[in-house]
mmCIF file of C-alpha atoms in Angstrom:
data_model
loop_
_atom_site.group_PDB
_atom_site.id
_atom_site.type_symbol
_atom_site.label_atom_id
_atom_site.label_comp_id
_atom_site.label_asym_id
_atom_site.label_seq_id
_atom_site.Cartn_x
_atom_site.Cartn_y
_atom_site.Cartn_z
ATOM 1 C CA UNK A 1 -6.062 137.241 -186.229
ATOM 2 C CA UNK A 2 -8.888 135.920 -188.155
ATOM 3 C CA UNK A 3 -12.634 136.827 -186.763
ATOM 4 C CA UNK A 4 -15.007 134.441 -185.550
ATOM 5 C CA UNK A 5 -19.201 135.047 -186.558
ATOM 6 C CA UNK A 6 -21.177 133.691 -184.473
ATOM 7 C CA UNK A 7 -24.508 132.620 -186.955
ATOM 8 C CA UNK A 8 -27.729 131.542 -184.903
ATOM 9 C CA UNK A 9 -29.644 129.503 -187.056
ATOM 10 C CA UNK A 10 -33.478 129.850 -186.017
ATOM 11 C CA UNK A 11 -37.314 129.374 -186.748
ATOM 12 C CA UNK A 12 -39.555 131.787 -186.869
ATOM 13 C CA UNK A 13 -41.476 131.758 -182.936
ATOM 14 C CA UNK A 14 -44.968 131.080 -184.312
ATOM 15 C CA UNK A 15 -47.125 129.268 -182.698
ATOM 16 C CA UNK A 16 -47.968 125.973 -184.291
ATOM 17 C CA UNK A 17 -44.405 126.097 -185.986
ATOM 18 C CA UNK A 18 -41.722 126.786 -183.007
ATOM 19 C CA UNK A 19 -41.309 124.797 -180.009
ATOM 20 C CA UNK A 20 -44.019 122.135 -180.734
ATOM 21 C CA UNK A 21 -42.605 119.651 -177.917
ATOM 22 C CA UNK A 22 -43.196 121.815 -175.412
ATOM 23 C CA UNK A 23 -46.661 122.628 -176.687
ATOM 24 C CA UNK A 24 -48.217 119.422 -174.133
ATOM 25 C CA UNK A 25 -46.724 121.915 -171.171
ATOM 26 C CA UNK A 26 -47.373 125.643 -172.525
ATOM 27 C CA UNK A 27 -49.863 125.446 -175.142
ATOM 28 C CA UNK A 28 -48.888 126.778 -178.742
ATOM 29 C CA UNK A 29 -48.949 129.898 -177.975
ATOM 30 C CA UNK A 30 -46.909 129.821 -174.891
ATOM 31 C CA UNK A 31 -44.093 127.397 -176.742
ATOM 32 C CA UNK A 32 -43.825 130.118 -179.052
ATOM 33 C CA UNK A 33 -43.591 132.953 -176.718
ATOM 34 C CA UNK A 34 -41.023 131.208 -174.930
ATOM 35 C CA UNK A 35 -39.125 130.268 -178.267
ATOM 36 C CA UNK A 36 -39.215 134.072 -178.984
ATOM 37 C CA UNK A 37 -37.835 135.170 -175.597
ATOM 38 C CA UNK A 38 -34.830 131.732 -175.847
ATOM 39 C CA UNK A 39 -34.330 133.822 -179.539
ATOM 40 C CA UNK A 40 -33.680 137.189 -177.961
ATOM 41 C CA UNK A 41 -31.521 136.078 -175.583
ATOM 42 C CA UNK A 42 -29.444 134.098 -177.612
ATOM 43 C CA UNK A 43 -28.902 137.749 -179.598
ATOM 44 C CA UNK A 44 -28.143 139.055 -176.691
ATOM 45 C CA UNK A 45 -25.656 136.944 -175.564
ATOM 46 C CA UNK A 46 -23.677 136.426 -178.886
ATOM 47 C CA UNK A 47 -23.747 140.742 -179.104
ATOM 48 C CA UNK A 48 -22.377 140.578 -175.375
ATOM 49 C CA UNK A 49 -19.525 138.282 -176.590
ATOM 50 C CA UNK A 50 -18.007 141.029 -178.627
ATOM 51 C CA UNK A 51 -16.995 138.742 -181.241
ATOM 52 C CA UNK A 52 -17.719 140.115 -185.361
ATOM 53 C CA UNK A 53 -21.251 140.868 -185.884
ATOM 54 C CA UNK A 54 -23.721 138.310 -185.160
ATOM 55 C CA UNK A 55 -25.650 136.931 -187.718
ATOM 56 C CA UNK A 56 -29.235 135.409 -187.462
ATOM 57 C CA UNK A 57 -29.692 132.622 -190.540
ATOM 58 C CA UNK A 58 -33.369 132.514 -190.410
ATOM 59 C CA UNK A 59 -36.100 130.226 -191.451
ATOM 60 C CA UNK A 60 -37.914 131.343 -193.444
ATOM 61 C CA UNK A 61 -36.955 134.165 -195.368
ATOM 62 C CA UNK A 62 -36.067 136.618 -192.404
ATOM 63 C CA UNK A 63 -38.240 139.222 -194.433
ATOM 64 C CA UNK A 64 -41.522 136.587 -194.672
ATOM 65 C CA UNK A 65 -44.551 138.000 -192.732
ATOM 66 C CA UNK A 66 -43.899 135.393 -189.983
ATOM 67 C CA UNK A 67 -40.541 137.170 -189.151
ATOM 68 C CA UNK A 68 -42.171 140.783 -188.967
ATOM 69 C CA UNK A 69 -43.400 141.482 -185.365
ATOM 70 C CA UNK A 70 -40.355 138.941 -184.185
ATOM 71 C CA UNK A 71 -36.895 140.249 -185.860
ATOM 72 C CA UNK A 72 -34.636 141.557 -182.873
ATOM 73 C CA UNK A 73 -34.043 145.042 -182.783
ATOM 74 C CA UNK A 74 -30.429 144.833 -182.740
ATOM 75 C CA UNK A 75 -27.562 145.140 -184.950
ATOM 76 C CA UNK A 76 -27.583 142.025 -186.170
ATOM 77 C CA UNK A 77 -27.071 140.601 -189.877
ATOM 78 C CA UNK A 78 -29.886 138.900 -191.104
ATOM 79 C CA UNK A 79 -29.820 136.081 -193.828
ATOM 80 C CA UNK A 80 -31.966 133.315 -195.257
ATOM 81 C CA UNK A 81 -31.032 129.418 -194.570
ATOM 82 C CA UNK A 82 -32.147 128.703 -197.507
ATOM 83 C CA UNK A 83 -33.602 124.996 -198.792
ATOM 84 C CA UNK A 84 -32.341 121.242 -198.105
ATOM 85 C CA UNK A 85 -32.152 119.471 -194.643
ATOM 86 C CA UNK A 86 -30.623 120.700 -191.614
ATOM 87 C CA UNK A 87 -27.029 119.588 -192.787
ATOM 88 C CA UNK A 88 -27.648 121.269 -196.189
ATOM 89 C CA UNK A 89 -28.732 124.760 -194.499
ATOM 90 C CA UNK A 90 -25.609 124.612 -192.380
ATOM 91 C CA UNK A 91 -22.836 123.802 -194.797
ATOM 92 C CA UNK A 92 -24.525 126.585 -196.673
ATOM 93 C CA UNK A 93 -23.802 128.741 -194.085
ATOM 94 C CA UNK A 94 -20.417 127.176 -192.742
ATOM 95 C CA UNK A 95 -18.976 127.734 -196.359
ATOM 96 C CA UNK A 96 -20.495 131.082 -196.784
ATOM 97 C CA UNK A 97 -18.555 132.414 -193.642
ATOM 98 C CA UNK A 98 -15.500 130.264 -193.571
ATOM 99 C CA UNK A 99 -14.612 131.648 -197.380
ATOM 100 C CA UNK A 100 -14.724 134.937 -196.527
ATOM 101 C CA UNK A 101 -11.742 133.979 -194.178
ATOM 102 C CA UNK A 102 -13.629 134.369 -190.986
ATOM 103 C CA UNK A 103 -13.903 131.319 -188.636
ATOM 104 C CA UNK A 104 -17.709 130.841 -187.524
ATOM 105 C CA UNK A 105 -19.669 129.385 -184.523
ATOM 106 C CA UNK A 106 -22.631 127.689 -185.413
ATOM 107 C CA UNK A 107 -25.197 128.111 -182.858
ATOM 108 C CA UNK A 108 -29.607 127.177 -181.948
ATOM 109 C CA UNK A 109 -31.454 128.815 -179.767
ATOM 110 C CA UNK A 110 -32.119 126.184 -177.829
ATOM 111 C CA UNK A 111 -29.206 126.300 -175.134
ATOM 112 C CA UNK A 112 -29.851 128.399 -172.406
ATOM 113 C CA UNK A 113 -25.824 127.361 -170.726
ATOM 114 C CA UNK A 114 -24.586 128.791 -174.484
ATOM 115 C CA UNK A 115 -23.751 132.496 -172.707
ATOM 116 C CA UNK A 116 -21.253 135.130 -173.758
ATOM 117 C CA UNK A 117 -18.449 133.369 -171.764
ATOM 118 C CA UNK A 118 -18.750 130.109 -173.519
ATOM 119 C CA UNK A 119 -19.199 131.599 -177.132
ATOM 120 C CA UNK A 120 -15.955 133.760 -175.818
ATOM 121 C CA UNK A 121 -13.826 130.518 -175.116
ATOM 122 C CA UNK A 122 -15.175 128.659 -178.000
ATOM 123 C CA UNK A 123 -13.687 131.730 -180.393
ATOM 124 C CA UNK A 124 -10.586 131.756 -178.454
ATOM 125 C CA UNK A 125 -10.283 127.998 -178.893
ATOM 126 C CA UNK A 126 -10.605 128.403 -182.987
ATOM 127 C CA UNK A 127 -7.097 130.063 -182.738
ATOM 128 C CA UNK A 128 -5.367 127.269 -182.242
ATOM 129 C CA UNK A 129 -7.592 124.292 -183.102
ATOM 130 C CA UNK A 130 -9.775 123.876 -186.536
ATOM 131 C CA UNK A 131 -12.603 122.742 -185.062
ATOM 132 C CA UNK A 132 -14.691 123.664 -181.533
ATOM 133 C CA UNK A 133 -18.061 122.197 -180.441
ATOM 134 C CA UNK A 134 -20.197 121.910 -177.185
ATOM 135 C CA UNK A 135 -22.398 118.381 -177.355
ATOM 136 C CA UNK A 136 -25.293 117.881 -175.440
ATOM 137 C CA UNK A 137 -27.089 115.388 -173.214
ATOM 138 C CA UNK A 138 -28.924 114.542 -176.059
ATOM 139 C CA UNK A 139 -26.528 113.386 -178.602
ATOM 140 C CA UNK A 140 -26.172 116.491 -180.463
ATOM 141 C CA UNK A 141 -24.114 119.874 -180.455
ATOM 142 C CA UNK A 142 -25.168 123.255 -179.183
ATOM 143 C CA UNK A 143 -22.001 124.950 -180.593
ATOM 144 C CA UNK A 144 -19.602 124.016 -183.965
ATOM 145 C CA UNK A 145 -16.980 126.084 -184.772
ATOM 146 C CA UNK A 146 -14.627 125.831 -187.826
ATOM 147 C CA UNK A 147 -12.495 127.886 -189.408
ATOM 148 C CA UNK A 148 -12.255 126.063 -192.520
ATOM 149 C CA UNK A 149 -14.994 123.849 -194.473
ATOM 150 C CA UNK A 150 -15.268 119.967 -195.416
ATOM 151 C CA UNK A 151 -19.059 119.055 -196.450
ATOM 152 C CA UNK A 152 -18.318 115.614 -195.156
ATOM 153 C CA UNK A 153 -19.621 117.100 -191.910
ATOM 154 C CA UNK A 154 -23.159 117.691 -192.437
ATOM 155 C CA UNK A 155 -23.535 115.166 -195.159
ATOM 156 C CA UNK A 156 -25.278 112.044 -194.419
ATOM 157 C CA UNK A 157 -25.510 112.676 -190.572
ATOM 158 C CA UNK A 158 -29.144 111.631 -188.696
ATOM 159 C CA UNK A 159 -30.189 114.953 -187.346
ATOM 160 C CA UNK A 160 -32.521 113.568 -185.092
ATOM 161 C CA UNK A 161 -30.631 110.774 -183.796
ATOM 162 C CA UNK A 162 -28.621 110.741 -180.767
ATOM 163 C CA UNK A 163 -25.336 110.187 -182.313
ATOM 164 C CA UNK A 164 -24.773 113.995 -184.217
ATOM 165 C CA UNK A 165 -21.900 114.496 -182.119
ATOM 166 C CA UNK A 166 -20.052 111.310 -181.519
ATOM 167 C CA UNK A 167 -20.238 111.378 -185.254
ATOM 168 C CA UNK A 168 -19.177 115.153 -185.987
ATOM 169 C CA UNK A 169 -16.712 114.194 -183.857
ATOM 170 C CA UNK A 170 -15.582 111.281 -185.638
ATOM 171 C CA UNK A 171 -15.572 113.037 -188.809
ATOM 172 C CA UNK A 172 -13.166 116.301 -187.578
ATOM 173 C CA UNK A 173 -10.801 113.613 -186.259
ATOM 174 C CA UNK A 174 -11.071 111.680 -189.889
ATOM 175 C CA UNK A 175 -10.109 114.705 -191.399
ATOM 176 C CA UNK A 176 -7.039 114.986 -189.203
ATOM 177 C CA UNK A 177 -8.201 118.500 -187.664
ATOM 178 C CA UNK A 178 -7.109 119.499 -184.418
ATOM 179 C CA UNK A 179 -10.582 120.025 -182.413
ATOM 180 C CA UNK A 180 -11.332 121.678 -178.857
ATOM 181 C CA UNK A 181 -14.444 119.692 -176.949
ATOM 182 C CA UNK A 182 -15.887 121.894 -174.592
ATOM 183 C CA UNK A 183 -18.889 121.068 -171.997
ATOM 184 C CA UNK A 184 -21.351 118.645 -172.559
ATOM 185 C CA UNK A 185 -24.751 121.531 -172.392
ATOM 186 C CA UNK A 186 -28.560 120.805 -171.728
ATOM 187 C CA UNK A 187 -30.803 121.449 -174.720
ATOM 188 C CA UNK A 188 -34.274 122.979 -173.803
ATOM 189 C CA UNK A 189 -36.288 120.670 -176.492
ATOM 190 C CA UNK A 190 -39.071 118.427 -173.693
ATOM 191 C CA UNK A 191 -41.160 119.633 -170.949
ATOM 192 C CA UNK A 192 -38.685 118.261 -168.169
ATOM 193 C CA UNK A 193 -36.351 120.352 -169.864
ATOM 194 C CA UNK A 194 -38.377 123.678 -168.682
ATOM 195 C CA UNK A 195 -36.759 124.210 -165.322
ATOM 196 C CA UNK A 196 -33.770 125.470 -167.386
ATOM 197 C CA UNK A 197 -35.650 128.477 -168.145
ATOM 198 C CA UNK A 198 -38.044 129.080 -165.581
ATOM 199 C CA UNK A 199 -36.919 133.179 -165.584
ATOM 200 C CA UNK A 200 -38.405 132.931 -169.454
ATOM 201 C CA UNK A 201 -41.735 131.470 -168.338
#
């Protein structure tokens, strides 16, 4: 049975940099403190799920100053996402970890409903499907799994549109892949979004 990484892809929590929609509602500083506490939980959650260890694919380099006082204490790979857009940085990573033979689950930070059972089932769903992913309300994904590679799907996709996953989607199915859909998941990205998280705050 192949393993399945789970690789959290994540900014640095500094304030001015991390969290600057929800900057109107906490201030910079308290957008980043809450992007630093969505960060350790997320570790904790994808070490709870047992899986391979989990990696964190950090921007930037995850030994920068910025990353210093913030790094988890944790067994935990770290690695660098490297330059490009956000589909660049994560087909960097997807073929990284797919080529070594091990499926992967691409993950944010930004999910608080992305827990150990759901990163459990999305694994478990990668042996017998190619592809796994959780959208969300907003037209993206919270969680893509493969365990194999095609560029085609982080080429040419509008990141900040809210078609990402209709049209990951659209692309897995192009390729003929068999793919597992799980819940649709609430991103924490706008102020009205904060009630997800109120035990953070």
């Amino acid at each position: 049975m192949r393993r399945t990484r789970i690789v959290i892809f994540a900014k640095a929590p500094v304030p001015g940099q991390a969290k600057t929609r929800l900057a109107p509602a906490l201030g910079e500083i308290g957008a980043a403190r809450l992007a630093r506490r969505m960060l350790e939980r997320t570790v904790a959650e994808a070490e709870a799920a047992r899986l391979a260890i989990p990696e964190l694919c950090a921007t930037p380099h995850p030994f920068d100053e910025e990353w210093k006082p913030f790094l988890p204490k944790s067994e935990i790979r770290y690695t660098d996402q490297g330059g490009g857009d956000l589909g660049e940085r994560l087909a960097r990573a997807a073929r990284r970890v797919t080529l070594t033979g091990e499926n992967i689950l691409l993950i944010g930070t930004d999910c608080p409903g992305l827990d150990r059972n759901r990163l459990r089932a999305a694994a478990r769903a990668l042996e017998r499907h190619d592809a796994a992913i959780h959208p969300t309300e907003d037209g993206g994904y919270a969680l893509l799994g493969l365990k194999r590679f095609d560029p085609s799907l982080f080429a040419g996709i509008g990141w900040s549109g809210p078609a990402v996953a209709v049209d990951t989607i659209a692309r897995i199915q192009a390729l003929g892949w068999s793919l597992w859909i799980g819940d649709t998941l609430r991103d924490v990205d706008q102020p009205a979004d904060l009630e997800l998280v109120q035990d953070l705050l």
